[in-house]
Short mmCIF file of C-alpha atoms and ligand atoms in Angstrom, two decimals:
data_model
loop_
_atom_site.label_atom_id
_atom_site.label_comp_id
_atom_site.label_asym_id
_atom_site.label_seq_id
_atom_site.Cartn_x
_atom_site.Cartn_y
_atom_site.Cartn_z
CA MET A 1461 117.78 89.68 88.26
CA LYS A 1462 116.57 88.17 91.53
CA MET A 1463 118.15 84.82 92.28
CA GLN A 1464 115.79 81.80 92.23
CA ARG A 1465 115.48 79.76 95.41
CA THR A 1466 117.09 76.30 95.35
CA TYR A 1467 115.52 73.52 97.42
CA ILE A 1468 117.86 71.30 99.44
CA LYS A 1469 116.72 68.17 97.59
CA ASP A 1470 118.06 69.69 94.35
CA ILE A 1471 121.64 70.17 95.56
CA ASP A 1472 123.60 67.71 93.43
CA GLU A 1473 126.53 67.21 91.07
CA LYS A 1474 125.11 69.79 88.61
CA LYS A 1475 125.10 72.48 91.30
CA ASP A 1476 128.68 71.74 92.45
CA GLY A 1477 130.73 74.96 92.50
CA LYS A 1478 127.66 77.12 91.73
CA GLU A 1479 126.13 79.89 93.82
CA VAL A 1480 122.69 79.07 95.28
CA LEU A 1481 120.03 80.82 97.35
CA LEU A 1482 118.54 78.68 100.12
CA LYS A 1483 115.77 79.44 102.61
CA GLY A 1484 114.74 77.53 105.69
CA TRP A 1485 115.00 76.87 109.41
CA VAL A 1486 118.23 76.81 111.42
CA GLN A 1487 118.16 73.28 112.79
CA ASP A 1488 121.44 73.40 114.70
CA ILE A 1489 124.65 75.42 115.06
CA ARG A 1490 128.11 74.05 115.82
CA ASP A 1491 130.48 76.71 117.04
CA LEU A 1492 134.10 75.58 116.61
CA SER A 1493 136.90 78.07 117.04
CA SER A 1494 138.14 77.77 113.45
CA VAL A 1495 134.84 77.33 111.65
CA LYS A 1496 131.10 77.68 112.29
CA PHE A 1497 128.54 75.17 111.03
CA LEU A 1498 124.84 75.81 110.51
CA LEU A 1499 122.42 72.99 109.69
CA LEU A 1500 119.73 74.38 107.40
CA ARG A 1501 116.42 72.57 106.88
CA ASP A 1502 113.69 73.08 104.32
CA TYR A 1503 110.74 70.85 103.46
CA SER A 1504 112.94 68.69 101.28
CA GLY A 1505 115.98 68.01 103.46
CA VAL A 1506 118.84 69.23 105.63
CA VAL A 1507 122.19 70.61 104.46
CA GLN A 1508 125.30 71.80 106.26
CA ALA A 1509 126.30 75.42 105.68
CA VAL A 1510 129.76 76.62 106.65
CA ALA A 1511 130.93 80.07 107.76
CA LYS A 1512 134.67 80.45 107.15
CA PRO A 1513 136.97 82.71 109.21
CA LYS A 1514 137.49 86.27 107.96
CA THR A 1515 134.09 86.38 106.29
CA LYS A 1516 131.30 88.76 107.33
CA VAL A 1517 129.10 85.85 108.49
CA PHE A 1518 131.72 84.18 110.75
CA ASP A 1519 130.69 86.08 113.87
CA ILE A 1520 126.99 86.22 112.98
CA VAL A 1521 126.30 82.47 112.63
CA PRO A 1522 126.94 81.42 116.28
CA LYS A 1523 124.54 84.11 117.50
CA ILE A 1524 121.54 82.94 115.47
CA SER A 1525 118.89 81.24 117.58
CA ILE A 1526 117.82 77.69 116.71
CA GLU A 1527 114.78 77.48 114.37
CA SER A 1528 115.18 81.06 113.16
CA ILE A 1529 114.20 81.54 109.53
CA VAL A 1530 117.18 82.44 107.37
CA GLU A 1531 118.14 83.02 103.78
CA ILE A 1532 121.62 81.91 102.72
CA LYS A 1533 123.60 82.69 99.61
CA GLY A 1534 126.58 80.44 99.12
CA LYS A 1535 128.58 78.08 96.95
CA VAL A 1536 127.89 74.36 96.72
CA LYS A 1537 130.98 72.31 97.54
CA LYS A 1538 131.50 68.55 97.45
CA ASN A 1539 132.27 67.11 100.90
CA LYS A 1540 132.07 63.38 101.38
CA GLU A 1541 131.69 63.74 105.12
CA ALA A 1542 128.73 66.12 105.01
CA ARG A 1543 125.15 64.73 104.76
CA LYS A 1544 124.08 64.51 101.14
CA GLY A 1545 127.80 64.68 100.12
CA TYR A 1546 127.69 68.48 99.70
CA GLU A 1547 127.95 71.54 101.89
CA ILE A 1548 127.33 75.25 101.32
CA ILE A 1549 130.10 77.77 101.83
CA ILE A 1550 128.20 80.82 103.08
CA ASP A 1551 128.80 84.14 101.29
CA ASP A 1552 125.85 86.00 102.70
CA LEU A 1553 123.17 85.31 105.30
CA LYS A 1554 120.00 87.14 106.26
CA VAL A 1555 117.87 86.36 109.32
CA LEU A 1556 114.30 86.69 108.05
CA ASN A 1557 112.57 85.96 111.35
CA GLU A 1558 114.33 85.28 114.59
CA ALA A 1559 113.02 82.46 116.80
CA GLU A 1560 112.61 82.92 120.54
CA THR A 1561 113.98 80.28 122.93
CA LEU A 1562 112.18 77.04 122.09
CA PRO A 1563 109.85 75.45 124.66
CA ILE A 1564 110.83 71.97 123.37
CA THR A 1565 113.81 70.88 121.33
CA VAL A 1566 113.21 69.90 117.74
CA LEU A 1567 116.34 67.80 117.57
CA GLU A 1568 115.82 64.07 117.34
CA LYS A 1569 117.14 63.39 120.83
CA GLY A 1570 114.26 65.50 122.12
CA ILE A 1571 111.84 62.79 121.07
CA ASN A 1572 112.13 61.51 124.66
CA ILE A 1573 110.21 64.50 126.00
CA GLY A 1574 106.82 63.31 127.28
CA LEU A 1575 104.19 62.95 124.55
CA SER A 1576 101.79 65.34 126.26
CA LYS A 1577 104.34 68.19 126.23
CA ARG A 1578 105.25 67.36 122.63
CA LEU A 1579 101.58 67.60 121.67
CA ASP A 1580 101.25 70.96 123.47
CA TYR A 1581 103.85 72.18 120.97
CA ARG A 1582 102.90 69.97 118.03
CA PHE A 1583 103.66 72.81 115.58
CA LEU A 1584 107.31 72.49 116.67
CA ASP A 1585 107.27 68.74 117.32
CA MET A 1586 106.40 68.04 113.67
CA ARG A 1587 109.69 69.62 112.62
CA LYS A 1588 111.48 66.46 113.84
CA GLU A 1589 112.52 63.99 111.19
CA LYS A 1590 110.66 61.03 112.73
CA VAL A 1591 107.46 62.97 113.28
CA ARG A 1592 107.53 64.40 109.76
CA ALA A 1593 108.09 60.87 108.48
CA VAL A 1594 104.86 59.69 110.12
CA PHE A 1595 102.75 62.41 108.47
CA ARG A 1596 104.41 61.98 105.09
CA ILE A 1597 103.53 58.26 105.28
CA GLN A 1598 99.98 59.12 106.38
CA SER A 1599 99.63 61.36 103.36
CA GLU A 1600 100.84 58.50 101.14
CA ILE A 1601 98.30 56.13 102.75
CA ILE A 1602 95.30 58.32 102.04
CA ASN A 1603 96.48 59.18 98.53
CA ALA A 1604 97.04 55.50 97.73
CA PHE A 1605 93.57 54.70 99.11
CA ARG A 1606 92.02 57.30 96.81
CA GLU A 1607 94.10 56.19 93.82
CA PHE A 1608 93.20 52.53 94.25
CA PHE A 1609 89.45 53.03 94.46
CA THR A 1610 89.31 55.75 91.81
CA LYS A 1611 91.12 53.40 89.41
CA ASN A 1612 88.51 50.75 90.21
CA ASP A 1613 85.58 52.96 89.17
CA PHE A 1614 84.51 54.04 92.66
CA ILE A 1615 83.52 57.66 93.23
CA GLU A 1616 84.39 59.64 96.32
CA ILE A 1617 81.34 60.88 98.18
CA GLN A 1618 81.05 63.53 100.90
CA ALA A 1619 78.81 62.44 103.78
CA PRO A 1620 77.47 65.00 106.28
CA GLY A 1621 79.38 65.72 109.48
CA ILE A 1622 76.19 66.69 111.35
CA ILE A 1623 73.58 63.99 111.78
CA SER A 1624 70.25 63.53 113.54
CA THR A 1625 70.55 59.93 114.78
CA ALA A 1626 73.23 57.60 116.10
CA THR A 1627 74.81 55.21 113.62
CA GLU A 1628 77.23 53.34 115.85
CA GLY A 1629 75.39 53.04 119.18
CA GLY A 1630 73.69 55.80 121.09
CA THR A 1631 75.98 56.42 124.05
CA ASP A 1632 79.05 57.92 122.45
CA LEU A 1633 77.54 60.85 120.55
CA PHE A 1634 78.67 64.46 120.73
CA PRO A 1635 75.53 66.63 120.79
CA VAL A 1636 75.48 69.92 118.88
CA LYS A 1637 72.85 72.61 118.91
CA TYR A 1638 71.39 72.82 115.40
CA PHE A 1639 69.08 75.83 115.53
CA GLU A 1640 65.87 74.55 117.20
CA LYS A 1641 66.79 70.89 116.84
CA ASN A 1642 69.16 68.51 118.59
CA ALA A 1643 71.84 67.10 116.35
CA TYR A 1644 75.10 65.17 116.71
CA LEU A 1645 78.55 65.00 115.18
CA ALA A 1646 78.76 62.04 112.80
CA GLN A 1647 80.15 58.83 114.29
CA SER A 1648 80.64 57.45 110.78
CA PRO A 1649 79.36 58.00 107.23
CA GLN A 1650 77.52 54.65 107.58
CA LEU A 1651 73.92 55.41 106.66
CA TYR A 1652 74.88 57.93 103.98
CA LYS A 1653 77.39 55.73 102.16
CA GLN A 1654 74.70 53.02 102.07
CA MET A 1655 72.16 55.42 100.60
CA ALA A 1656 74.77 56.42 98.01
CA ALA A 1657 75.75 52.84 97.14
CA ILE A 1658 72.18 51.72 96.42
CA SER A 1659 72.11 54.39 93.69
CA LEU A 1660 75.74 54.73 92.55
CA GLU A 1661 76.94 51.16 93.19
CA ARG A 1662 80.61 51.81 94.13
CA VAL A 1663 81.46 54.63 96.54
CA PHE A 1664 84.22 55.54 98.95
CA SER A 1665 84.70 58.33 101.46
CA THR A 1666 87.42 59.78 103.67
CA MET A 1667 86.19 61.91 106.55
CA PRO A 1668 86.70 62.76 110.20
CA VAL A 1669 84.31 61.05 112.61
CA TRP A 1670 83.58 61.87 116.22
CA ARG A 1671 82.98 59.52 119.12
CA ALA A 1672 82.38 60.69 122.67
CA GLU A 1673 83.99 57.56 124.12
CA LYS A 1674 85.09 58.45 127.60
CA HIS A 1675 87.92 55.94 127.88
CA ASN A 1676 91.42 57.20 127.33
CA THR A 1677 93.36 54.46 125.55
CA VAL A 1678 96.35 54.30 123.20
CA ARG A 1679 94.02 53.14 120.38
CA HIS A 1680 91.12 55.60 120.68
CA LEU A 1681 90.67 59.22 119.71
CA ASN A 1682 87.53 61.29 120.06
CA GLU A 1683 88.05 62.58 116.55
CA SER A 1684 89.53 60.16 114.02
CA ARG A 1685 89.58 59.79 110.26
CA GLN A 1686 87.84 56.93 108.53
CA MET A 1687 88.36 55.56 105.05
CA ASP A 1688 85.13 53.85 103.99
CA ILE A 1689 83.77 51.95 101.03
CA GLU A 1690 80.30 50.68 100.14
CA VAL A 1691 79.60 48.36 97.19
CA ALA A 1692 76.26 47.29 95.75
CA PHE A 1693 75.65 43.64 94.75
CA ALA A 1694 78.62 42.60 96.93
CA ASP A 1695 78.61 40.34 99.99
CA GLU A 1696 80.97 40.46 102.96
CA MET A 1697 83.46 38.03 101.35
CA GLU A 1698 83.84 40.29 98.30
CA ILE A 1699 84.48 43.46 100.28
CA MET A 1700 87.03 41.77 102.56
CA LYS A 1701 88.92 41.01 99.33
CA TRP A 1702 88.76 44.73 98.43
CA MET A 1703 90.36 45.49 101.77
CA GLU A 1704 93.08 42.87 101.31
CA LYS A 1705 93.89 44.38 97.91
CA VAL A 1706 93.81 48.04 98.97
CA ILE A 1707 96.02 47.49 102.01
CA GLN A 1708 98.53 45.58 99.90
CA PHE A 1709 98.43 48.45 97.37
CA ILE A 1710 98.91 51.08 100.11
CA VAL A 1711 101.84 49.20 101.69
CA LYS A 1712 103.52 48.80 98.28
CA LYS A 1713 103.13 52.55 97.63
CA VAL A 1714 104.58 53.41 101.05
CA ILE A 1715 107.55 51.06 100.46
CA GLU A 1716 108.11 52.62 97.02
CA ASN A 1717 107.58 56.30 97.80
CA CYS A 1718 108.57 56.68 101.46
CA LYS A 1719 112.00 55.05 101.59
CA ASP A 1720 113.65 57.87 103.58
CA GLU A 1721 110.73 58.05 105.98
CA LEU A 1722 110.75 54.28 106.66
CA LYS A 1723 114.50 54.50 107.22
CA ALA A 1724 114.07 57.41 109.64
CA LEU A 1725 111.54 55.31 111.57
CA ASN A 1726 113.69 52.19 111.33
CA ILE A 1727 110.84 50.18 109.80
CA ASN A 1728 111.25 47.20 107.54
CA LEU A 1729 107.78 47.11 106.02
CA LYS A 1730 106.43 43.95 104.38
CA VAL A 1731 103.38 43.63 102.15
CA PRO A 1732 100.94 41.66 104.34
CA LYS A 1733 99.26 38.35 103.53
CA ALA A 1734 95.61 37.76 104.40
CA LEU A 1735 93.94 35.13 106.56
CA TYR A 1736 90.19 34.52 106.65
CA ILE A 1737 88.76 32.79 109.72
CA THR A 1738 85.37 32.67 111.40
CA TYR A 1739 84.72 34.22 114.80
CA GLU A 1740 84.21 30.69 116.19
CA GLU A 1741 87.60 29.53 114.87
CA ALA A 1742 89.28 32.65 116.26
CA VAL A 1743 87.75 32.13 119.71
CA LYS A 1744 88.99 28.52 119.74
CA LYS A 1745 92.54 29.70 119.10
CA LEU A 1746 92.49 31.95 122.16
CA LYS A 1747 92.68 30.84 125.76
CA GLY A 1748 90.22 32.39 128.18
CA MET A 1749 87.66 33.37 125.54
CA LYS A 1750 84.26 31.85 125.03
CA TYR A 1751 81.71 32.12 122.24
CA GLY A 1752 79.81 35.41 122.59
CA ASP A 1753 82.71 37.39 124.12
CA ASP A 1754 83.90 40.51 122.34
CA PHE A 1755 87.60 40.73 121.56
CA GLU A 1756 89.76 42.62 124.04
CA ASN A 1757 92.97 44.16 122.78
CA GLU A 1758 95.04 41.40 124.40
CA HIS A 1759 93.14 38.82 122.27
CA GLU A 1760 93.73 40.84 119.11
CA LYS A 1761 97.43 41.06 119.96
CA LYS A 1762 97.71 37.30 120.58
CA LEU A 1763 96.03 36.42 117.30
CA CYS A 1764 98.28 38.82 115.38
CA GLU A 1765 101.37 37.30 117.05
CA MET A 1766 100.26 33.88 115.77
CA TYR A 1767 100.12 35.27 112.21
CA PRO A 1768 102.77 37.95 111.68
CA ASP A 1769 102.61 40.26 108.65
CA THR A 1770 99.02 39.17 108.08
CA ILE A 1771 95.68 40.94 107.93
CA ILE A 1772 93.32 38.64 109.85
CA PHE A 1773 89.72 38.83 108.66
CA ILE A 1774 87.32 37.45 111.28
CA HIS A 1775 83.83 36.89 109.90
CA GLU A 1776 80.55 35.26 110.99
CA TRP A 1777 80.30 37.31 114.18
CA PRO A 1778 77.47 36.51 116.61
CA ARG A 1779 74.40 38.70 116.16
CA SER A 1780 74.67 40.19 119.66
CA LEU A 1781 78.07 41.74 118.85
CA LYS A 1782 77.24 43.56 115.61
CA PRO A 1783 75.24 46.76 114.90
CA PHE A 1784 71.66 46.83 113.62
CA TYR A 1785 72.67 47.52 110.02
CA ILE A 1786 74.66 44.26 109.64
CA MET A 1787 72.81 41.48 107.78
CA PRO A 1788 72.12 38.31 109.75
CA LYS A 1789 73.38 35.12 108.04
CA ASP A 1790 71.28 32.75 110.15
CA ASP A 1791 69.75 32.72 113.65
CA LYS A 1792 73.17 32.76 115.25
CA VAL A 1793 75.66 34.67 113.13
CA THR A 1794 75.89 37.79 110.96
CA ARG A 1795 77.60 38.77 107.72
CA GLY A 1796 79.76 41.21 109.68
CA PHE A 1797 83.54 41.07 110.02
CA ASP A 1798 86.48 42.70 111.79
CA ALA A 1799 89.99 43.02 110.37
CA LEU A 1800 93.05 42.82 112.64
CA TYR A 1801 96.54 43.90 111.68
CA GLU A 1802 99.72 44.49 113.70
CA GLY A 1803 98.00 43.71 117.00
CA MET A 1804 94.73 45.61 116.74
CA GLU A 1805 91.40 46.07 115.00
CA ILE A 1806 91.86 48.35 112.02
CA SER A 1807 88.48 47.91 110.40
CA SER A 1808 85.00 46.50 110.64
CA GLY A 1809 82.25 46.07 108.11
CA GLY A 1810 79.96 43.56 106.47
CA GLN A 1811 76.90 43.03 104.36
CA ARG A 1812 74.05 45.40 105.24
CA VAL A 1813 70.38 44.89 105.87
CA HIS A 1814 68.64 46.18 102.74
CA ILE A 1815 65.21 44.76 103.60
CA PRO A 1816 63.14 47.37 105.54
CA LYS A 1817 61.25 44.77 107.61
CA ILE A 1818 64.45 43.14 108.92
CA LEU A 1819 65.96 46.56 109.55
CA GLU A 1820 63.01 47.59 111.71
CA GLU A 1821 63.22 44.35 113.70
CA GLN A 1822 66.94 44.76 114.29
CA LEU A 1823 66.59 48.39 115.36
CA LYS A 1824 63.96 47.42 117.93
CA LYS A 1825 66.11 44.53 119.19
CA GLN A 1826 68.94 46.97 119.86
CA GLY A 1827 66.65 49.34 121.76
CA LEU A 1828 66.49 51.94 118.95
CA ASN A 1829 63.31 53.53 117.62
CA PRO A 1830 62.65 52.77 113.92
CA LYS A 1831 60.77 56.12 113.71
CA ASP A 1832 64.09 57.96 114.17
CA PHE A 1833 65.48 56.12 111.16
CA GLU A 1834 62.54 56.57 108.80
CA TYR A 1835 64.59 58.55 106.25
CA TYR A 1836 67.09 55.70 106.14
CA ILE A 1837 64.68 52.75 106.14
CA SER A 1838 62.57 54.27 103.38
CA ALA A 1839 65.66 54.53 101.11
CA PHE A 1840 65.54 50.73 100.77
CA LYS A 1841 61.95 50.64 99.52
CA TYR A 1842 62.60 51.82 95.97
CA GLY A 1843 64.98 49.37 94.37
CA ALA A 1844 67.84 48.64 96.75
CA PRO A 1845 70.39 45.98 95.79
CA LYS A 1846 72.17 44.03 98.49
CA HIS A 1847 75.32 45.89 99.45
CA SER A 1848 78.35 45.70 101.73
CA GLY A 1849 81.15 47.91 102.97
CA TRP A 1850 83.67 48.71 105.66
CA GLY A 1851 85.38 51.53 107.53
CA LEU A 1852 89.15 51.60 108.00
CA GLY A 1853 90.75 53.86 110.63
CA LEU A 1854 93.39 56.13 109.09
CA GLU A 1855 95.26 56.73 112.35
CA ARG A 1856 95.18 53.03 113.24
CA LEU A 1857 96.57 52.05 109.85
CA THR A 1858 99.24 54.76 110.23
CA MET A 1859 100.16 53.24 113.63
CA CYS A 1860 100.52 49.80 112.01
CA LEU A 1861 102.75 50.96 109.16
CA CYS A 1862 104.88 53.31 111.26
CA GLY A 1863 105.27 50.98 114.26
CA LEU A 1864 103.71 53.48 116.71
CA ASP A 1865 102.38 52.40 120.08
CA ASN A 1866 100.12 55.38 120.78
CA ILE A 1867 97.44 56.57 118.34
CA ARG A 1868 98.17 60.20 119.29
CA GLU A 1869 101.50 59.85 117.47
CA ALA A 1870 99.51 59.10 114.30
CA CYS A 1871 97.29 62.18 114.54
CA MET A 1872 98.71 65.64 113.91
CA PHE A 1873 96.37 67.44 116.32
CA PRO A 1874 94.70 64.74 118.43
CA ARG A 1875 91.40 65.23 120.21
CA ASP A 1876 91.16 63.02 123.26
CA ARG A 1877 89.38 63.12 126.62
CA ASP A 1878 91.68 65.88 127.86
CA ARG A 1879 92.93 67.64 124.76
CA LEU A 1880 91.22 70.30 122.69
CA VAL A 1881 94.24 72.48 121.84
CA PRO A 1882 96.31 73.14 119.82
P1 AMO B 306 83.85 50.94 113.56
O1 AMO B 306 83.13 51.62 114.66
O2 AMO B 306 84.45 49.61 113.85
O3 AMO B 306 82.91 50.71 112.32
O4 AMO B 306 84.99 51.90 113.01
C1 AMO B 306 85.76 51.54 111.90
C2 AMO B 306 87.22 51.74 112.17
O5 AMO B 306 87.49 53.10 112.47
C3 AMO B 306 88.50 53.18 113.46
N1 AMO B 306 87.96 53.80 114.68
C4 AMO B 306 88.67 54.55 115.53
N2 AMO B 306 89.94 54.94 115.52
C5 AMO B 306 90.37 55.70 116.54
N3 AMO B 306 89.61 56.11 117.57
C6 AMO B 306 88.31 55.76 117.63
N4 AMO B 306 87.54 56.17 118.63
C7 AMO B 306 87.79 54.94 116.57
N5 AMO B 306 86.58 54.41 116.31
C8 AMO B 306 86.71 53.73 115.16
C9 AMO B 306 88.95 51.76 113.74
C10 AMO B 306 87.74 50.97 113.37
O6 AMO B 306 88.03 49.63 113.04
N6 AMO B 306 80.31 52.08 110.21
C11 AMO B 306 81.27 51.07 110.62
C12 AMO B 306 82.07 50.57 109.46
C13 AMO B 306 81.29 49.83 108.42
O7 AMO B 306 80.57 48.87 108.80
O8 AMO B 306 81.39 50.17 107.25
C14 AMO B 306 82.16 51.66 111.69
O9 AMO B 306 82.27 52.85 111.89
O10 AMO B 306 90.04 51.45 112.89
#
């Protein structure tokens, strides 16, 4: 009978002394005169395999190229000094697919290669422990987000990726040819999640969004992923609470389920507290800022340094700084907010305008033509409750939890001003 494959994570006490079949990548080879070591990696871990003298594999092992795909049959043996406390004494080895000389190393020390070169070879770069840790944590973040809102009776909606009008300002749209019409890649699910919430009450979405922002910064991508919610009958204070709760839930899940990954990244993650302050209060805390100024990244950093391990919710933003769909609170301020965490903005949102007349006025004020938004405005004419929501950047949150200083590290295949491949 064909032998079943064993995964490296399952090598334990019960397997001690037994013959196993392993498959994976050759991470490294150590060629000593008396013995040859091969580090084998699969999705679940790394184990040391040993070729002893006078065996048929002794001369073969040192010749195998790094990252080749191999199949190893061997005996599990306790060895306190080996990683995991066990090693494999190789009986037989087959090279399933030989790797050519690598353009970048996949060993941890190779992390110092420039980011741009690493991204050129991302398919190899993600074989490194630290890089894999980031994407494992990102997967936990998005799963926890879904779990939290599903448990709270929200439904996940799928908004379109091709749209006919700007939702987040007209200048940073990517045009696409849509048969005879002009269309754009969606900058956010904004208008669609609102139209869903006024019928379904509690919705969330996770989708890529596209922004043709020309600036190349360590916090911006031209394609990013947004986690959004929209809740009917809620105001901005209520939905900020949802964000406080979901981020705390996500961080707890990452602490619980990604212990090895956090260790690999050398991160001591803490469940954050929350602070709620008005825009006016925030401006007063910062030197060199005056009422009406938008926050620069240096201001966000300073505020976060004042309140470590805290999500800072800044609400009551001036009307001039928020989009047309944010509900005004009075003549001066809106019901919009921004959330800062670990030195940067991770989210913005607020209560929406659900009164068609106010919506038309706000569109005109921002230089937009209400005619282009007729489909959206009319949705609020047939029984629309007040509603609120926010969008949370997946890559930005990944940066915060993994301690990364460039957003490209938090995106498997980033799209920026200069990069369209791989
Ligand atoms: P906003 O434009 O602030 O709001 O986007 C929400 C969050 O998405 C992330 N984000 C980005 N991340 C990387 N690169 C980018 N270019 C980028 N743009 C945005 C950020 C940001 O805080 N419709 C509103 C949300 C709402 O009101 O519900 C919106 O899109 O983390």
